Short mmCIF file of C-alpha atoms and ligand atoms in Angstrom, two decimals:
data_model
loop_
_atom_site.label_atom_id
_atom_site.label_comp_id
_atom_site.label_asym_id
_atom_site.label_seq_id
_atom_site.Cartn_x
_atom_site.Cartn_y
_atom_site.Cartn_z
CA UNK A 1 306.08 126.67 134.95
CA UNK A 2 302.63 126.00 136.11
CA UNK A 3 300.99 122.45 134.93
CA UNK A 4 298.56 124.61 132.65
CA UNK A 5 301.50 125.38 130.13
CA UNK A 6 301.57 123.85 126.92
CA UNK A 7 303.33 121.64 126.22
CA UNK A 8 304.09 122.91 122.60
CA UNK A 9 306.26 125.72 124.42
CA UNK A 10 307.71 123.22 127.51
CA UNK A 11 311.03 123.25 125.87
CA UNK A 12 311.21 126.87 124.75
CA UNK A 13 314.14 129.61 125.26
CA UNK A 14 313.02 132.87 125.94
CA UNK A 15 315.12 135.58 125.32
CA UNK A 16 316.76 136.54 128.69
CA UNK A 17 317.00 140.02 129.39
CA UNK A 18 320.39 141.32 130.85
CA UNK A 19 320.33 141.49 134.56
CA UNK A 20 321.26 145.51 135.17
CA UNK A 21 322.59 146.50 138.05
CA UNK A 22 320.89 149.25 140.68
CA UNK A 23 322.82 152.12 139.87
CA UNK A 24 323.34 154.58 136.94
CA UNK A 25 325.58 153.66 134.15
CA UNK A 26 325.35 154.61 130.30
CA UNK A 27 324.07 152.00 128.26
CA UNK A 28 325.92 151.22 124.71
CA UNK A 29 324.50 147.44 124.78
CA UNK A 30 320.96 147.88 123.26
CA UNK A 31 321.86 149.95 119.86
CA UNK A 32 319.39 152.41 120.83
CA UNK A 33 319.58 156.00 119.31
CA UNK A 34 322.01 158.13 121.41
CA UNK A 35 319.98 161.16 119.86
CA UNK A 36 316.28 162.27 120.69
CA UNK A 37 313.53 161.97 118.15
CA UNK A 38 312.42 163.92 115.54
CA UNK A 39 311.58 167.54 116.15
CA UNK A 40 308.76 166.49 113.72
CA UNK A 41 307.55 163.93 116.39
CA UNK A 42 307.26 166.86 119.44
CA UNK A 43 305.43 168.51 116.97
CA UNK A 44 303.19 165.98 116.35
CA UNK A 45 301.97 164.64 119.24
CA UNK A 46 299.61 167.22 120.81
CA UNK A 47 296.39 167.38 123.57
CA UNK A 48 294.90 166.38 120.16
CA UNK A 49 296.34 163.30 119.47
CA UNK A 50 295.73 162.24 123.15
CA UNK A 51 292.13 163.13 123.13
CA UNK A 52 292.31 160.49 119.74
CA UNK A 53 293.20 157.81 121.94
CA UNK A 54 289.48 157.25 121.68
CA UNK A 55 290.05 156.08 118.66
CA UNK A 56 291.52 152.92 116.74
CA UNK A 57 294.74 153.38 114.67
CA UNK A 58 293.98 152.60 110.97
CA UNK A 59 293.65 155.78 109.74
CA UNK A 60 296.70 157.07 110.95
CA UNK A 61 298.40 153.70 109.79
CA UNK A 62 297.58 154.68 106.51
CA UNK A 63 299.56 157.59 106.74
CA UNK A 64 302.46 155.38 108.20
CA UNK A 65 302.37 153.22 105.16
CA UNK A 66 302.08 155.75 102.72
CA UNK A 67 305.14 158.20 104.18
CA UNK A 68 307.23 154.32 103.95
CA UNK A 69 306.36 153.92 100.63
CA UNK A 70 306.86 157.50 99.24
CA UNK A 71 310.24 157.26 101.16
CA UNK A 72 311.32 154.32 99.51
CA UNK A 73 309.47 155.01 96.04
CA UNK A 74 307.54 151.75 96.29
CA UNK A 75 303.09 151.22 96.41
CA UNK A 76 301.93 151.15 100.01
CA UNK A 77 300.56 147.60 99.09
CA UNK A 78 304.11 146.54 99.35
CA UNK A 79 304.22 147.91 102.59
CA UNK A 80 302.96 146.63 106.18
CA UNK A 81 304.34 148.12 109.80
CA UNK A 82 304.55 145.67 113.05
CA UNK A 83 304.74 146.57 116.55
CA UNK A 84 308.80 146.65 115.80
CA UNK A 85 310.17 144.93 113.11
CA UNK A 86 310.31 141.72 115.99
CA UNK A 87 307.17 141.04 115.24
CA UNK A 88 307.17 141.24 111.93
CA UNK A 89 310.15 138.83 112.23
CA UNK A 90 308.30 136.24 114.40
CA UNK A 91 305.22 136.88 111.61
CA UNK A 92 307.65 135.98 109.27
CA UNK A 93 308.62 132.41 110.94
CA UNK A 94 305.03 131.48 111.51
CA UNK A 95 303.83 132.71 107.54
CA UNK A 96 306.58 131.40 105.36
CA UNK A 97 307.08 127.68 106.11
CA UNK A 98 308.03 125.30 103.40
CA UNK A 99 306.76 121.84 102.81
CA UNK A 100 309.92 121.14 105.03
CA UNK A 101 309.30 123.82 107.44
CA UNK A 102 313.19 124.73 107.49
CA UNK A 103 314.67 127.84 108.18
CA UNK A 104 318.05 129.07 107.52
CA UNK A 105 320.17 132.35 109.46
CA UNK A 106 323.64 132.41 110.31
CA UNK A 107 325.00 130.71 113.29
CA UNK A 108 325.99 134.10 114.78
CA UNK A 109 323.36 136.77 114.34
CA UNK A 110 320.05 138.63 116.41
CA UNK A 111 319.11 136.59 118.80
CA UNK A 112 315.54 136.36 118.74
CA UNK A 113 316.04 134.58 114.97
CA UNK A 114 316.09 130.76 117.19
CA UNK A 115 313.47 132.31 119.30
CA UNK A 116 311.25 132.97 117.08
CA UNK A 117 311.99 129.84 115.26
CA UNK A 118 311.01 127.88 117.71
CA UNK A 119 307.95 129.63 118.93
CA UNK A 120 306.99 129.10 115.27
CA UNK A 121 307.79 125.18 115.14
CA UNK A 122 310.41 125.22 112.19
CA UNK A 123 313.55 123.38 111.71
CA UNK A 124 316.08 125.78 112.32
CA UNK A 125 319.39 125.11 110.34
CA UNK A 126 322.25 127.76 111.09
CA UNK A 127 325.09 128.25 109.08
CA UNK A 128 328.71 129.32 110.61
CA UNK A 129 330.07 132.43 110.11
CA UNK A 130 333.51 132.30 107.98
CA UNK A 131 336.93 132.50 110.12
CA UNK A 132 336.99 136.13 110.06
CA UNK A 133 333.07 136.16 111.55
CA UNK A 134 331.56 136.96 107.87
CA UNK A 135 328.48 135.77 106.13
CA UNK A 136 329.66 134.22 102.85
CA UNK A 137 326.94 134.89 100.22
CA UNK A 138 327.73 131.43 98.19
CA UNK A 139 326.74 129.43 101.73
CA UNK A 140 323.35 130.54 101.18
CA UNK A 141 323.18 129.65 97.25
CA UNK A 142 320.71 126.71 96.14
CA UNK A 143 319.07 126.31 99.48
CA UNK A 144 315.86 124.19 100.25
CA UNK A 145 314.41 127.18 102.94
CA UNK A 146 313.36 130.53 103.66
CA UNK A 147 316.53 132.20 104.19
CA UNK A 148 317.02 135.12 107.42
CA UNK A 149 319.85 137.33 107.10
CA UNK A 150 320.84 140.22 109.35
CA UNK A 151 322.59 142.88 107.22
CA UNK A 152 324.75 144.54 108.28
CA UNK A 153 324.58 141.47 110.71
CA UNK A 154 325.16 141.71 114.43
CA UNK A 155 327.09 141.37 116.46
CA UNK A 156 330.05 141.59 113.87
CA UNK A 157 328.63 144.78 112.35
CA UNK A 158 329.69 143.31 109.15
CA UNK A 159 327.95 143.51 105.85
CA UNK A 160 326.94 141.77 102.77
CA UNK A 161 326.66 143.81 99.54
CA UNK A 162 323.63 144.50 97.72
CA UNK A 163 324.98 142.20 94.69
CA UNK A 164 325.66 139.32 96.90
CA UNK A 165 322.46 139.36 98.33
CA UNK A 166 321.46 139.41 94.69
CA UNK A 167 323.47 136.23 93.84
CA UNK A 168 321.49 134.71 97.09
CA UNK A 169 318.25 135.98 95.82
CA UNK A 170 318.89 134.12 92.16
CA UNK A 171 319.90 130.54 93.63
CA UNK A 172 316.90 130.16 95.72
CA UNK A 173 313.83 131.19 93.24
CA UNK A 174 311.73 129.14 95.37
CA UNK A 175 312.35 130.20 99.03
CA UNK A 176 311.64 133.73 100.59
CA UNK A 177 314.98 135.30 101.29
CA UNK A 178 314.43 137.79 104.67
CA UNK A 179 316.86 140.60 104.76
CA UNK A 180 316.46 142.39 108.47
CA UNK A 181 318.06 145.38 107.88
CA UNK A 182 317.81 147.07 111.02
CA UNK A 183 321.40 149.02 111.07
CA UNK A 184 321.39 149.45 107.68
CA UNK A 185 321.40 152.99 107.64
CA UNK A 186 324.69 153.41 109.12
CA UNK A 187 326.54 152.80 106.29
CA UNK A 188 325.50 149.52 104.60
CA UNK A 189 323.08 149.68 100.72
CA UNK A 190 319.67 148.53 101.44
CA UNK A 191 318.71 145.81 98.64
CA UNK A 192 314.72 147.58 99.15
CA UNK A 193 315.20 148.46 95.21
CA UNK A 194 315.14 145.03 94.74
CA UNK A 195 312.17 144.18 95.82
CA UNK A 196 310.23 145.37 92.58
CA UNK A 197 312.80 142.96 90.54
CA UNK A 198 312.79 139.39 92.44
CA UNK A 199 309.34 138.16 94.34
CA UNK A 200 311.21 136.00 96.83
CA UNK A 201 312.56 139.19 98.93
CA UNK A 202 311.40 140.62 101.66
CA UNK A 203 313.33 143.60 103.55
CA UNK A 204 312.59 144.37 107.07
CA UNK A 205 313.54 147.74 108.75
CA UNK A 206 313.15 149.58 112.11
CA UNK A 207 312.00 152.79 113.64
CA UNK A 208 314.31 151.91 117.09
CA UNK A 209 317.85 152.31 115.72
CA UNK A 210 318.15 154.92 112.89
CA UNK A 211 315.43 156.65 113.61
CA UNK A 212 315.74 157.18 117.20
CA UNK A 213 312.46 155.59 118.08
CA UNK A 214 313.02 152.04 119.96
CA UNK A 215 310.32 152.83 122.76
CA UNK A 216 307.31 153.35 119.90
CA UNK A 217 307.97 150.06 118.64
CA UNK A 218 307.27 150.26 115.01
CA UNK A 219 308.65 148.31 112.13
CA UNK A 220 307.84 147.52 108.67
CA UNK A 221 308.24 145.55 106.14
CA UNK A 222 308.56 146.12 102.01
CA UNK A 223 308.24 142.89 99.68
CA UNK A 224 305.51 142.09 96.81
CA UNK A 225 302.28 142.80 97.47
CA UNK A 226 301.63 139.16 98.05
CA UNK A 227 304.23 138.82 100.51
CA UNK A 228 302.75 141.94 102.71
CA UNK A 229 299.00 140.12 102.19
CA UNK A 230 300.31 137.41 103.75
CA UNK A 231 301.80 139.06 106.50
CA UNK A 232 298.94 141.31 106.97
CA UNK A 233 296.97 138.09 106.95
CA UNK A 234 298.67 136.83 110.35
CA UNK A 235 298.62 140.27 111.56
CA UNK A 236 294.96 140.39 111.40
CA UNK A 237 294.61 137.12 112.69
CA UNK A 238 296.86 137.90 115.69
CA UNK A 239 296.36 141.64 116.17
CA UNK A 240 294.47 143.80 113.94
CA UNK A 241 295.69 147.03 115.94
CA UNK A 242 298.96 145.97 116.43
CA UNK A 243 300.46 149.45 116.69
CA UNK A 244 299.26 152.09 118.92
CA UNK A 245 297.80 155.64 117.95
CA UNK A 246 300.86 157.60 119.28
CA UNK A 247 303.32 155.34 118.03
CA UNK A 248 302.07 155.44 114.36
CA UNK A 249 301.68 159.70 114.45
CA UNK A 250 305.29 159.29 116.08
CA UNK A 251 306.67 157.16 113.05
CA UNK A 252 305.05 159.25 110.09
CA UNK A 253 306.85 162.27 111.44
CA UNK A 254 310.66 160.93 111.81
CA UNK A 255 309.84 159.18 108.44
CA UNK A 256 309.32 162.32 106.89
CA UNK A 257 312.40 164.28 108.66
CA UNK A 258 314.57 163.16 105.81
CA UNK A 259 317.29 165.94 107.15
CA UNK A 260 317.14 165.02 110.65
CA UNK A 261 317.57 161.27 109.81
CA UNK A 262 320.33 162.11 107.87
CA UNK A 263 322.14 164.37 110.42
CA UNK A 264 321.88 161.54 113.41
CA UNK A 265 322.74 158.60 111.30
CA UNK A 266 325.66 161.22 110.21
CA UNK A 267 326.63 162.21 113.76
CA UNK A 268 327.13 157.94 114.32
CA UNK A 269 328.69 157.22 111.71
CA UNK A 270 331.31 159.87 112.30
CA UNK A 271 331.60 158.95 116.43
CA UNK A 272 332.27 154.93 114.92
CA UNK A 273 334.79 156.77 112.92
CA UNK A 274 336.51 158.63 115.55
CA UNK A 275 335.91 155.87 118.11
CA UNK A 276 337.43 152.87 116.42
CA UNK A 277 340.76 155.08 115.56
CA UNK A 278 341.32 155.61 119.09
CA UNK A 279 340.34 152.16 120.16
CA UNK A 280 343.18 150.73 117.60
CA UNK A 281 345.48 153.06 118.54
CA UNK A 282 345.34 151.05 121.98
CA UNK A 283 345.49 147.58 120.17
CA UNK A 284 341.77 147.02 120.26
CA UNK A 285 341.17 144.68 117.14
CA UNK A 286 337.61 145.97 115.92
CA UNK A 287 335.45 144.19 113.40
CA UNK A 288 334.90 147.19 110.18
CA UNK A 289 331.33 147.64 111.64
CA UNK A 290 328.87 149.42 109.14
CA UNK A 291 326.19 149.52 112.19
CA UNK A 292 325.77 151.67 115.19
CA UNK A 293 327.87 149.33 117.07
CA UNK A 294 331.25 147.84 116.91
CA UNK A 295 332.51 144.40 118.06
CA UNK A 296 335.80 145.01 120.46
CA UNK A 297 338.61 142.34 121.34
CA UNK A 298 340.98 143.68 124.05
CA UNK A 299 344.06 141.11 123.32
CA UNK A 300 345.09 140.68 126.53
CA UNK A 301 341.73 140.10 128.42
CA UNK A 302 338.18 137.89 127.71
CA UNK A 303 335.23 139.82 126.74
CA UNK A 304 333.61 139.00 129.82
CA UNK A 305 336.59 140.44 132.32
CA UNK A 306 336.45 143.60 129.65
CA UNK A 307 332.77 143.74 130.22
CA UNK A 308 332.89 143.75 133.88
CA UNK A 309 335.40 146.18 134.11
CA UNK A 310 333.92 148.61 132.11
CA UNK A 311 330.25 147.87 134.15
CA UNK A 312 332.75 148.55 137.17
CA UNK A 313 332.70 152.60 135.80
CA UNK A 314 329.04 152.50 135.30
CA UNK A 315 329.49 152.23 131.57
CA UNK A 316 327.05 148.91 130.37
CA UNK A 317 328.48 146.58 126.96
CA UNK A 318 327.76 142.97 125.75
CA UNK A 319 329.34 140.27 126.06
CA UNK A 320 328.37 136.93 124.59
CA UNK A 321 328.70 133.38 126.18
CA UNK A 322 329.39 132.12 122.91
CA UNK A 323 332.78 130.68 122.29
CA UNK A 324 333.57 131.50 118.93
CA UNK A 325 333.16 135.39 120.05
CA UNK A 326 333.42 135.30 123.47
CA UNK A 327 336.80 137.41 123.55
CA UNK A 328 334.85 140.60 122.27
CA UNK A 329 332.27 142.85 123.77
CA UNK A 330 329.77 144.71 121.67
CA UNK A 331 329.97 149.03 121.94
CA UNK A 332 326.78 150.53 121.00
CA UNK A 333 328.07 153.87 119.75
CA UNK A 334 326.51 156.55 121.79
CA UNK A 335 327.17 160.28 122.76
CA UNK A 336 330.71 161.25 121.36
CA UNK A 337 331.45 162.14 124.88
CA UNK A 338 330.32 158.75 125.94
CA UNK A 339 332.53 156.75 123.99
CA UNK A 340 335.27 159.50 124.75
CA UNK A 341 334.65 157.78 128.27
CA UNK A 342 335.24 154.51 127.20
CA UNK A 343 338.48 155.23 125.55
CA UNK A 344 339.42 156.90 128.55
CA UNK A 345 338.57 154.00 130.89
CA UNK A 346 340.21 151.53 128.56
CA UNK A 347 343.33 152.92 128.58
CA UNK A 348 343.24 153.40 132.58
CA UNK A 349 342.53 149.45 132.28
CA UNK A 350 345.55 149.06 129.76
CA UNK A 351 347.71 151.17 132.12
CA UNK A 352 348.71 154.01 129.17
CA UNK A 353 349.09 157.65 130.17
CA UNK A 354 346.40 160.06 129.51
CA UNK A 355 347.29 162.92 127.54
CA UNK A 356 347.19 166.30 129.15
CA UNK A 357 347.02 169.36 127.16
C1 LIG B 1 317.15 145.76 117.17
C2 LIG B 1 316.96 144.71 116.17
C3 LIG B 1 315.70 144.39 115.67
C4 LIG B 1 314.41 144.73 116.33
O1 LIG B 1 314.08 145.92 116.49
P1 LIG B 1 312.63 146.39 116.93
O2 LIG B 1 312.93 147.30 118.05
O3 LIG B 1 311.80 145.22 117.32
O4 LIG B 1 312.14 147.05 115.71
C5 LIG B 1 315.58 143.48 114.63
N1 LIG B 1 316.67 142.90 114.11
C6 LIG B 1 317.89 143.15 114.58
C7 LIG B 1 319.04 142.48 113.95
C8 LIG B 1 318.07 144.05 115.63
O5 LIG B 1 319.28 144.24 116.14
#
């Protein structure tokens, strides 16, 4: 730290990347898209578009809000895109303070949530996770804050439906409710339709899981149209052109490739499938993940000693410090013939027989 640093930020916690090792391993600890994007997206990006990078992005941002909105059947002036939905979420910590500045998320959940939190100067009040590593809806009820809730949340994969979410929306008429639904589309009901029914939501989705774009960085947000002016109001503040040319033409064109969206988020959803059979089959107790993840206890060994042995064949996993979960490791799902590869490792770990046929 040099003396120049303020000291608003002396006792701030970045969020530490993972220290990767020098060698080539496949990665299923980030949650990125195992698939490429959009055939849409080649075609959209041409010695055209790069000659445009003369030019400022709000035009094409436009577009971006207007294929969101027509995707959703909302106005675009319910609609506003960040530079990934993480800064929309860190947007959403410095805008919508209470008198009492607190903020509520689960104890367990994305960890940028404290992060941001405290970058933004709130009082950040987490609530545990039931015994089985759920969000219970009625924990939320009657609160005196703006409410963030990962669903489906992570690392548990687990979700909340759209009714409870409903029920949390109902007891706290007077505090914003922030759904970050950034693996919804792999199985868990987006509560987006009901956004046009209660003024304290806001939903918050990503381009960089479903729809294989995490390197563009583009995120949006849906709400009332006074929620998005507000957002848009510390957007301009902070970064009028927050997203870049190519990454906006990028994100109209997977938003509108409705049947390649579907066929990727199918292709996951069917590897989690096959992936978490096998995985019990070997006494792996898995957490009934609706994301592109899963969270993995090996009974007889810590999440950590799992972790490193899988890192020892070159395939990369997450482990968490924290106590409560520290006996699992979290599987991105990637490539069937990836997690075919993990299978196979853990059962060389477990000491069962391959199958030969
Ligand atoms: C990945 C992730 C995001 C952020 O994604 P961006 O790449 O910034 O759009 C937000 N919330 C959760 C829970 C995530 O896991």
């Amino acid at each position: 730290m040099s003396r120049f640093f303020s000291e608003k930020y002396q006792e701030l916690k970045a969020y530490v990347p993972v220290e990767l090792p020098p060698k080539k391993f496949v990665r299923l600890d980030t949650n990125e898209s195992p698939y490429p994007a959009s055939p849409f997206v080649y075609r959209s990006i041409d010695q055209f578009e790069i000659d445009n990078l003369r030019l400022y992005s709000d035009l094409e941002s436009n577009k971006l809000l207007k294929a969101i909105a027509d995707n959703f059947g909302v106005s675009e002036n319910q609609v506003t895109v960040g530079n990934g939905s993480d800064e929309l979420l860190s947007f959403s910590f410095m805008a919508f303070q209470n008198k009492e500045g607190k903020f509520y998320f689960p104890s367990i959940s994305y960890g940028f949530y404290p992060v941001y939190a405290d970058m933004a100067h709130v009082k950040r009040e987490q609530i545990q996770l039931t015994e089985s590593l759920s969000i219970r809806a009625a924990d939320y009820f009657n609160l005196d804050g703006t409410i963030v809730i990962s669903n489906p949340n992570t690392p548990t994969g687990l979700t909340l439906s759209v009714g409870e979410i409903e029920e949390i929306l109902l007891s706290n008429k007077d505090n914003l409710v922030i759904i970050d639904e950034a693996y919804i589309d792999f199985g868990g009901e987006s509560c987006i339709p009901l956004v046009s029914k209660y003024d304290n939501l806001l939903v918050i989705q990503t381009f960089s899981k479903s729809r294989n774009l995490a390197g563009a960085r583009v995120g949006f947000a849906v709400s009332s149209p006074e929620v998005i002016e507000d957002l848009n109001r510390i957007k301009s503040s902070f970064n009028r052109y927050n997203l870049n040319r190519l990454s906006v033409i990028a994100a109209t064109a997977a938003m509108k490739d409705k049947d390649y969206f579907k066929k990727c988020t199918n292709e996951v959803k069917k590897t989690r499938g096959e992936f978490v059979k096998e995985m019990e089959a070997l006494g792996a107790l898995i957490l009934d993940s609706k994301a592109n993840f899963v969270l993995v206890k090996i009974p007889s060994m810590t999440g950590e000693q799992y972790c490193d042995t899988l890192l020892e064949k070159n395939i990369k996993v997450k482990h968490y410090d924290n106590p409560t979960i520290s006996d699992y490791v979290r599987i991105s799902i990637g490539l069937p013939d990836a997690m075919r590869n993990v299978i196979k490792v853990t059962k060389s770990i477990l000491g069962v027989e391959e199958q030969r046929d």
